């Protein structure tokens, strides 16, 4: 612990000394970062599978240094921001395009259209559900054991890493509230459905824990009922969020808080919850103070709220992207992602996280 503090102090001193010349290069706060999720954080895994849920074409990535990459936004995702704040020199690579020694620094297993339930998002074609992402992580762990020489060394390495899981949005957007393709909305009450999702979620988290995950961030589902697509479909005035969707999501989010408490009773476990719903609610309620002028329409899209059809290949997006909370029919803009990422890393409000933010988790 003293050595860690000494290195961080040296980094601060170096940063101050080189402030006018360059950015000081320091070790990241944790050795690796593993990411599980859906299109909110997918950075290219779906590029390698047959799926309608792909974003490796313009204008996606219009503000990203590498251009279109598979990120479902104009620039950075929330996990890109978190990786930067954790001190990584590079973004965490997609698992589909990484391997070997690169895995020592982590991997992004997220897949657009994926859900906790296996069937979620199936109308969009190929995707890697939560179970598949966990299986890919197990494969990665075996690679790490081979690289590091034995299981104990790999376990020690993994115990110091950050893991973030952001699943559940599609289980509502592309399952429960899509009766044309799924019957879950008629088979389950919102409470029953949330309970079923949490039961599956618990099972997959247990596997992650069994395979070395100790510092785990559960990212709650945001206000799906405020997305341009749901506003276009269900909101009479195109501006009022769809309460029946957001109410159902909040039941699920409360279940995630319960999982944090459960897993924190296990030896060495440090689990925490990021209240993305609360953060997004604050952004929407105080949009002007964050510099946003458009809260209910995508910067790129087609139809009502630019939300009936998502951003098409080579479509011209809006010019004022930093003033839009949403980039397309479903996904936040880089400007919104930066706010969410920063508040996940260092909470602005006690309501942002439970029981700690990512910066605190990294320091444990």
Short mmCIF file of C-alpha atoms in Angstrom, two decimals:
data_model
loop_
_atom_site.label_atom_id
_atom_site.label_comp_id
_atom_site.label_asym_id
_atom_site.label_seq_id
_atom_site.Cartn_x
_atom_site.Cartn_y
_atom_site.Cartn_z
CA UNK A 1 0.00 0.00 0.00
CA UNK A 2 2.87 2.39 0.89
CA UNK A 3 4.58 1.63 -2.41
CA UNK A 4 1.34 2.35 -4.31
CA UNK A 5 0.94 5.70 -2.53
CA UNK A 6 4.58 6.58 -3.23
CA UNK A 7 4.15 5.89 -6.96
CA UNK A 8 0.96 7.94 -7.12
CA UNK A 9 2.69 10.85 -5.35
CA UNK A 10 5.53 10.66 -7.86
CA UNK A 11 2.97 10.72 -10.67
CA UNK A 12 1.33 13.83 -9.24
CA UNK A 13 4.71 15.54 -8.89
CA UNK A 14 5.67 14.54 -12.41
CA UNK A 15 2.34 15.74 -13.78
CA UNK A 16 2.77 19.13 -12.13
CA UNK A 17 6.34 19.43 -13.35
CA UNK A 18 5.47 18.54 -16.93
CA UNK A 19 2.12 20.29 -17.11
CA UNK A 20 3.32 22.87 -19.60
CA UNK A 21 5.17 20.37 -21.72
CA UNK A 22 3.37 17.04 -21.81
CA UNK A 23 1.17 14.65 -19.90
CA UNK A 24 3.05 12.51 -17.40
CA UNK A 25 2.87 8.78 -18.09
CA UNK A 26 2.06 6.72 -15.00
CA UNK A 27 1.00 3.18 -14.32
CA UNK A 28 -2.77 2.69 -14.41
CA UNK A 29 -4.48 2.50 -11.03
CA UNK A 30 -5.31 -1.17 -11.66
CA UNK A 31 -3.50 -3.69 -13.87
CA UNK A 32 -6.50 -4.59 -15.99
CA UNK A 33 -10.11 -3.76 -16.81
CA UNK A 34 -12.65 -6.32 -18.02
CA UNK A 35 -15.93 -5.11 -19.53
CA UNK A 36 -19.25 -6.93 -20.03
CA UNK A 37 -22.29 -5.33 -21.60
CA UNK A 38 -24.28 -4.40 -24.68
CA UNK A 39 -24.21 -1.71 -27.39
CA UNK A 40 -23.69 1.03 -24.81
CA UNK A 41 -20.13 -0.25 -24.41
CA UNK A 42 -19.48 -2.62 -27.35
CA UNK A 43 -16.36 -1.38 -29.13
CA UNK A 44 -16.14 -3.81 -31.99
CA UNK A 45 -17.06 -7.37 -31.01
CA UNK A 46 -20.16 -7.34 -33.21
CA UNK A 47 -18.02 -6.37 -36.21
CA UNK A 48 -17.04 -10.03 -36.38
CA UNK A 49 -20.50 -11.62 -36.33
CA UNK A 50 -23.51 -11.57 -38.64
CA UNK A 51 -25.82 -9.04 -37.04
CA UNK A 52 -27.97 -6.02 -37.77
CA UNK A 53 -26.59 -4.58 -34.51
CA UNK A 54 -23.36 -3.18 -35.92
CA UNK A 55 -21.90 0.31 -35.97
CA UNK A 56 -18.68 -0.01 -37.96
CA UNK A 57 -19.75 2.49 -40.60
CA UNK A 58 -19.97 6.29 -40.85
CA UNK A 59 -21.26 8.47 -39.33
CA UNK A 60 -20.68 6.34 -36.20
CA UNK A 61 -17.28 7.32 -34.87
CA UNK A 62 -17.34 10.72 -36.58
CA UNK A 63 -15.65 12.24 -33.52
CA UNK A 64 -13.54 9.20 -32.62
CA UNK A 65 -9.83 9.38 -33.46
CA UNK A 66 -9.93 6.06 -35.30
CA UNK A 67 -13.21 6.69 -37.12
CA UNK A 68 -15.95 4.00 -37.12
CA UNK A 69 -14.86 1.21 -34.78
CA UNK A 70 -18.06 -0.55 -33.76
CA UNK A 71 -18.86 1.94 -31.00
CA UNK A 72 -22.53 2.94 -31.06
CA UNK A 73 -21.93 6.66 -30.66
CA UNK A 74 -20.11 9.56 -32.29
CA UNK A 75 -17.04 9.27 -30.07
CA UNK A 76 -16.20 7.78 -26.68
CA UNK A 77 -18.31 5.34 -24.70
CA UNK A 78 -18.62 5.47 -20.91
CA UNK A 79 -16.07 2.66 -20.46
CA UNK A 80 -13.60 4.50 -22.71
CA UNK A 81 -13.89 7.44 -20.32
CA UNK A 82 -13.51 5.17 -17.28
CA UNK A 83 -10.43 3.52 -18.81
CA UNK A 84 -8.85 6.94 -19.35
CA UNK A 85 -9.62 7.99 -15.78
CA UNK A 86 -8.12 4.74 -14.48
CA UNK A 87 -4.91 5.75 -16.23
CA UNK A 88 -4.77 3.31 -19.15
CA UNK A 89 -2.74 4.59 -22.10
CA UNK A 90 -5.03 2.83 -24.57
CA UNK A 91 -8.69 1.90 -24.70
CA UNK A 92 -9.53 -1.64 -23.60
CA UNK A 93 -9.64 -3.73 -26.81
CA UNK A 94 -12.57 -5.88 -27.95
CA UNK A 95 -12.08 -9.53 -27.07
CA UNK A 96 -12.71 -10.53 -30.69
CA UNK A 97 -9.59 -8.63 -31.78
CA UNK A 98 -7.22 -9.36 -28.92
CA UNK A 99 -5.39 -12.24 -27.29
CA UNK A 100 -2.14 -13.38 -25.76
CA UNK A 101 -0.24 -10.91 -23.58
CA UNK A 102 -2.74 -8.16 -24.43
CA UNK A 103 -5.21 -9.89 -22.12
CA UNK A 104 -3.02 -8.96 -19.15
CA UNK A 105 -4.51 -5.46 -19.46
CA UNK A 106 -8.10 -6.66 -19.81
CA UNK A 107 -10.64 -7.06 -22.58
CA UNK A 108 -14.06 -5.81 -23.62
CA UNK A 109 -16.54 -8.69 -24.04
CA UNK A 110 -19.61 -6.51 -24.70
CA UNK A 111 -21.92 -7.25 -27.60
CA UNK A 112 -24.61 -5.05 -29.11
CA UNK A 113 -28.20 -6.40 -28.78
CA UNK A 114 -27.08 -8.78 -26.03
CA UNK A 115 -29.05 -9.33 -22.87
CA UNK A 116 -29.10 -11.32 -19.70
CA UNK A 117 -31.62 -13.69 -21.29
CA UNK A 118 -30.39 -15.84 -24.17
CA UNK A 119 -33.26 -14.91 -26.51
CA UNK A 120 -33.00 -11.15 -26.00
CA UNK A 121 -32.20 -9.29 -29.21
CA UNK A 122 -32.56 -12.36 -31.42
CA UNK A 123 -34.59 -10.41 -34.00
CA UNK A 124 -31.38 -8.47 -34.76
CA UNK A 125 -29.33 -11.56 -35.54
CA UNK A 126 -26.04 -12.56 -33.99
CA UNK A 127 -24.97 -11.29 -30.58
CA UNK A 128 -23.11 -12.61 -27.53
CA UNK A 129 -25.47 -12.87 -24.53
CA UNK A 130 -24.22 -12.49 -20.96
CA UNK A 131 -23.61 -16.26 -20.75
CA UNK A 132 -21.43 -16.17 -23.86
CA UNK A 133 -19.49 -13.16 -22.59
CA UNK A 134 -18.78 -15.00 -19.34
CA UNK A 135 -17.63 -18.04 -21.33
CA UNK A 136 -15.26 -15.83 -23.31
CA UNK A 137 -13.90 -14.46 -20.04
CA UNK A 138 -13.30 -18.01 -18.80
CA UNK A 139 -11.30 -18.64 -21.98
CA UNK A 140 -9.31 -15.47 -21.33
CA UNK A 141 -8.56 -16.57 -17.76
CA UNK A 142 -7.10 -19.83 -19.02
CA UNK A 143 -4.85 -17.82 -21.34
CA UNK A 144 -3.75 -15.68 -18.39
CA UNK A 145 -2.96 -18.77 -16.32
CA UNK A 146 -0.78 -20.05 -19.17
CA UNK A 147 1.00 -16.69 -19.51
CA UNK A 148 1.56 -16.10 -15.79
CA UNK A 149 2.56 -19.67 -15.08
CA UNK A 150 0.09 -20.83 -12.48
CA UNK A 151 -3.41 -20.28 -11.15
CA UNK A 152 -2.35 -18.51 -7.95
CA UNK A 153 -0.42 -15.83 -9.84
CA UNK A 154 -3.33 -15.35 -12.22
CA UNK A 155 -5.77 -15.10 -9.31
CA UNK A 156 -3.63 -12.45 -7.63
CA UNK A 157 -3.49 -10.48 -10.89
CA UNK A 158 -7.25 -10.69 -11.46
CA UNK A 159 -8.05 -9.75 -7.85
CA UNK A 160 -6.56 -6.29 -8.49
CA UNK A 161 -8.48 -5.68 -11.74
CA UNK A 162 -11.70 -3.74 -12.26
CA UNK A 163 -14.66 -5.58 -13.79
CA UNK A 164 -17.72 -3.69 -15.02
CA UNK A 165 -21.03 -5.26 -16.01
CA UNK A 166 -23.74 -3.28 -17.75
CA UNK A 167 -26.50 -5.67 -18.79
CA UNK A 168 -30.28 -5.46 -18.85
CA UNK A 169 -31.21 -2.63 -21.21
CA UNK A 170 -31.96 -4.98 -24.09
CA UNK A 171 -33.92 -7.34 -21.86
CA UNK A 172 -36.45 -4.50 -21.67
CA UNK A 173 -35.94 -2.71 -24.98
CA UNK A 174 -35.52 -5.79 -27.17
CA UNK A 175 -37.60 -8.28 -25.21
CA UNK A 176 -40.10 -7.35 -22.48
CA UNK A 177 -41.44 -4.22 -24.21
CA UNK A 178 -41.36 -5.70 -27.72
CA UNK A 179 -44.54 -7.83 -27.86
CA UNK A 180 -44.32 -8.32 -31.62
CA UNK A 181 -41.33 -10.62 -31.09
CA UNK A 182 -41.48 -11.73 -27.45
CA UNK A 183 -44.17 -12.95 -25.06
CA UNK A 184 -42.34 -12.13 -21.82
CA UNK A 185 -44.46 -9.00 -21.39
CA UNK A 186 -47.59 -11.13 -21.09
CA UNK A 187 -45.98 -13.99 -19.14
CA UNK A 188 -44.39 -11.92 -16.37
CA UNK A 189 -45.38 -8.95 -14.27
CA UNK A 190 -42.60 -6.32 -14.08
CA UNK A 191 -41.62 -7.61 -10.62
CA UNK A 192 -41.56 -11.24 -11.79
CA UNK A 193 -39.49 -10.35 -14.85
CA UNK A 194 -36.98 -8.36 -12.81
CA UNK A 195 -36.71 -11.29 -10.42
CA UNK A 196 -36.01 -13.71 -13.27
CA UNK A 197 -33.34 -11.39 -14.68
CA UNK A 198 -31.68 -10.97 -11.29
CA UNK A 199 -31.61 -14.75 -10.78
CA UNK A 200 -29.73 -15.20 -14.07
CA UNK A 201 -27.48 -12.21 -13.33
CA UNK A 202 -26.57 -13.71 -9.93
CA UNK A 203 -25.55 -16.97 -11.57
CA UNK A 204 -23.22 -15.28 -14.05
CA UNK A 205 -21.70 -13.04 -11.38
CA UNK A 206 -20.94 -16.13 -9.31
CA UNK A 207 -18.97 -17.57 -12.24
CA UNK A 208 -17.01 -14.31 -12.56
CA UNK A 209 -16.25 -14.44 -8.84
CA UNK A 210 -15.21 -18.10 -9.08
CA UNK A 211 -12.82 -17.10 -11.89
CA UNK A 212 -11.09 -14.35 -9.97
CA UNK A 213 -13.26 -11.23 -10.18
CA UNK A 214 -13.13 -9.31 -6.89
CA UNK A 215 -13.59 -5.63 -7.75
CA UNK A 216 -16.87 -5.63 -9.65
CA UNK A 217 -18.96 -2.68 -10.84
CA UNK A 218 -22.64 -3.32 -11.61
CA UNK A 219 -23.90 -0.55 -13.88
CA UNK A 220 -27.64 -0.05 -13.54
CA UNK A 221 -29.99 0.32 -16.49
CA UNK A 222 -30.63 3.94 -17.44
CA UNK A 223 -33.86 5.68 -18.43
CA UNK A 224 -34.71 3.59 -21.47
CA UNK A 225 -38.18 5.19 -21.43
CA UNK A 226 -36.57 8.53 -22.30
CA UNK A 227 -34.70 7.32 -25.40
CA UNK A 228 -35.77 8.78 -28.76
CA UNK A 229 -37.00 5.38 -29.95
CA UNK A 230 -39.32 4.84 -26.99
CA UNK A 231 -40.48 8.49 -27.11
CA UNK A 232 -41.29 8.06 -30.80
CA UNK A 233 -43.25 4.86 -30.13
CA UNK A 234 -45.10 5.63 -26.92
CA UNK A 235 -44.87 9.29 -25.84
CA UNK A 236 -47.90 11.41 -26.82
CA UNK A 237 -45.94 14.65 -26.90
CA UNK A 238 -42.61 13.15 -27.93
CA UNK A 239 -40.97 14.55 -24.81
CA UNK A 240 -42.50 12.91 -21.74
CA UNK A 241 -40.59 9.77 -20.74
CA UNK A 242 -42.50 6.49 -20.80
CA UNK A 243 -43.15 5.83 -17.12
CA UNK A 244 -44.23 2.18 -17.39
CA UNK A 245 -40.85 1.32 -18.93
CA UNK A 246 -38.81 3.31 -16.45
CA UNK A 247 -40.81 1.98 -13.50
CA UNK A 248 -40.11 -1.60 -14.55
CA UNK A 249 -36.40 -0.82 -14.94
CA UNK A 250 -36.22 0.63 -11.45
CA UNK A 251 -37.44 -2.68 -10.00
CA UNK A 252 -34.54 -4.38 -11.75
CA UNK A 253 -32.06 -1.75 -10.54
CA UNK A 254 -33.13 -2.29 -6.95
CA UNK A 255 -32.38 -5.97 -7.49
CA UNK A 256 -28.83 -5.06 -8.53
CA UNK A 257 -28.35 -3.22 -5.24
CA UNK A 258 -29.40 -6.42 -3.49
CA UNK A 259 -26.81 -8.38 -5.48
CA UNK A 260 -24.10 -5.95 -4.36
CA UNK A 261 -24.96 -6.66 -0.75
CA UNK A 262 -25.05 -10.41 -1.38
CA UNK A 263 -21.68 -10.61 -3.08
CA UNK A 264 -19.96 -8.28 -0.65
CA UNK A 265 -20.51 -10.98 1.98
CA UNK A 266 -18.09 -13.25 0.07
CA UNK A 267 -14.37 -13.37 0.97
CA UNK A 268 -12.36 -10.59 -0.71
CA UNK A 269 -15.34 -9.27 -2.70
CA UNK A 270 -15.77 -5.55 -3.35
CA UNK A 271 -18.90 -5.06 -5.47
CA UNK A 272 -20.50 -1.69 -6.16
CA UNK A 273 -23.51 -0.30 -8.03
CA UNK A 274 -23.49 2.66 -10.42
CA UNK A 275 -26.89 4.35 -10.47
CA UNK A 276 -26.95 5.18 -14.18
CA UNK A 277 -30.69 5.83 -13.94
CA UNK A 278 -30.14 8.58 -11.35
CA UNK A 279 -27.22 10.10 -13.25
CA UNK A 280 -29.19 10.19 -16.50
CA UNK A 281 -32.24 11.58 -14.73
CA UNK A 282 -30.10 14.44 -13.44
CA UNK A 283 -28.68 15.11 -16.90
CA UNK A 284 -32.17 15.28 -18.39
CA UNK A 285 -33.54 17.47 -15.59
CA UNK A 286 -30.61 19.88 -15.76
CA UNK A 287 -29.76 19.60 -19.43
CA UNK A 288 -29.02 23.30 -19.95
CA UNK A 289 -26.49 23.38 -17.13
CA UNK A 290 -24.61 20.57 -18.88
CA UNK A 291 -24.71 22.39 -22.21
CA UNK A 292 -27.45 20.31 -23.84
CA UNK A 293 -30.17 21.92 -25.94
CA UNK A 294 -31.78 18.75 -27.39
CA UNK A 295 -32.94 16.11 -24.92
CA UNK A 296 -35.53 14.03 -26.79
CA UNK A 297 -34.17 13.45 -30.31
CA UNK A 298 -31.19 11.67 -31.78
CA UNK A 299 -28.46 13.62 -33.53
CA UNK A 300 -28.65 10.99 -36.27
CA UNK A 301 -31.75 9.00 -37.15
CA UNK A 302 -35.00 8.95 -39.11
CA UNK A 303 -38.62 9.79 -38.29
CA UNK A 304 -40.23 11.16 -35.17
CA UNK A 305 -37.60 12.22 -32.60
CA UNK A 306 -35.00 10.91 -35.08
CA UNK A 307 -35.86 7.72 -33.27
CA UNK A 308 -38.07 5.54 -35.45
CA UNK A 309 -35.10 4.29 -37.48
CA UNK A 310 -31.59 4.47 -36.11
CA UNK A 311 -28.65 6.20 -37.80
CA UNK A 312 -28.24 4.95 -41.38
CA UNK A 313 -24.94 4.34 -43.16
CA UNK A 314 -23.40 7.61 -44.38
CA UNK A 315 -26.37 9.64 -43.15
CA UNK A 316 -25.44 13.24 -42.34
CA UNK A 317 -25.69 13.74 -38.55
CA UNK A 318 -26.46 16.98 -36.78
CA UNK A 319 -23.69 19.55 -36.52
CA UNK A 320 -24.24 20.36 -32.83
CA UNK A 321 -23.44 16.89 -31.50
CA UNK A 322 -22.23 18.13 -28.12
CA UNK A 323 -25.64 19.70 -27.53
CA UNK A 324 -27.52 16.42 -28.00
CA UNK A 325 -27.92 13.98 -25.12
CA UNK A 326 -28.64 11.22 -27.64
CA UNK A 327 -26.53 10.34 -30.64
CA UNK A 328 -29.08 8.04 -32.29
CA UNK A 329 -32.42 6.38 -31.51
CA UNK A 330 -31.02 4.47 -28.53
CA UNK A 331 -27.53 5.57 -27.55
CA UNK A 332 -26.14 8.62 -25.76
CA UNK A 333 -23.76 11.02 -27.43
CA UNK A 334 -20.11 11.21 -26.47
CA UNK A 335 -20.91 14.36 -24.49
CA UNK A 336 -23.41 12.46 -22.34
CA UNK A 337 -21.13 9.42 -22.07
CA UNK A 338 -18.34 11.61 -20.70
CA UNK A 339 -20.61 12.86 -17.90
CA UNK A 340 -21.79 9.35 -16.99
CA UNK A 341 -18.25 7.97 -17.14
CA UNK A 342 -16.84 10.72 -14.93
CA UNK A 343 -19.60 10.38 -12.35
CA UNK A 344 -19.15 6.60 -12.30
CA UNK A 345 -15.46 7.07 -11.62
CA UNK A 346 -15.89 9.85 -9.07
CA UNK A 347 -19.43 10.37 -7.78
CA UNK A 348 -20.95 13.86 -7.81
CA UNK A 349 -23.74 12.79 -5.48
CA UNK A 350 -24.20 10.09 -2.82
CA UNK A 351 -27.05 8.82 -5.02
CA UNK A 352 -24.69 8.12 -7.93
CA UNK A 353 -23.15 4.98 -6.44
CA UNK A 354 -23.56 2.33 -3.75
CA UNK A 355 -21.45 1.85 -1.72
CA UNK A 356 -18.48 3.46 -3.53
CA UNK A 357 -17.38 4.95 -6.84
CA UNK A 358 -14.85 3.38 -9.17
CA UNK A 359 -11.95 5.57 -8.04
CA UNK A 360 -12.44 4.31 -4.48
CA UNK A 361 -12.82 0.71 -5.66
CA UNK A 362 -9.56 0.98 -7.61
CA UNK A 363 -7.70 2.14 -4.52
CA UNK A 364 -8.72 -0.84 -2.36
#
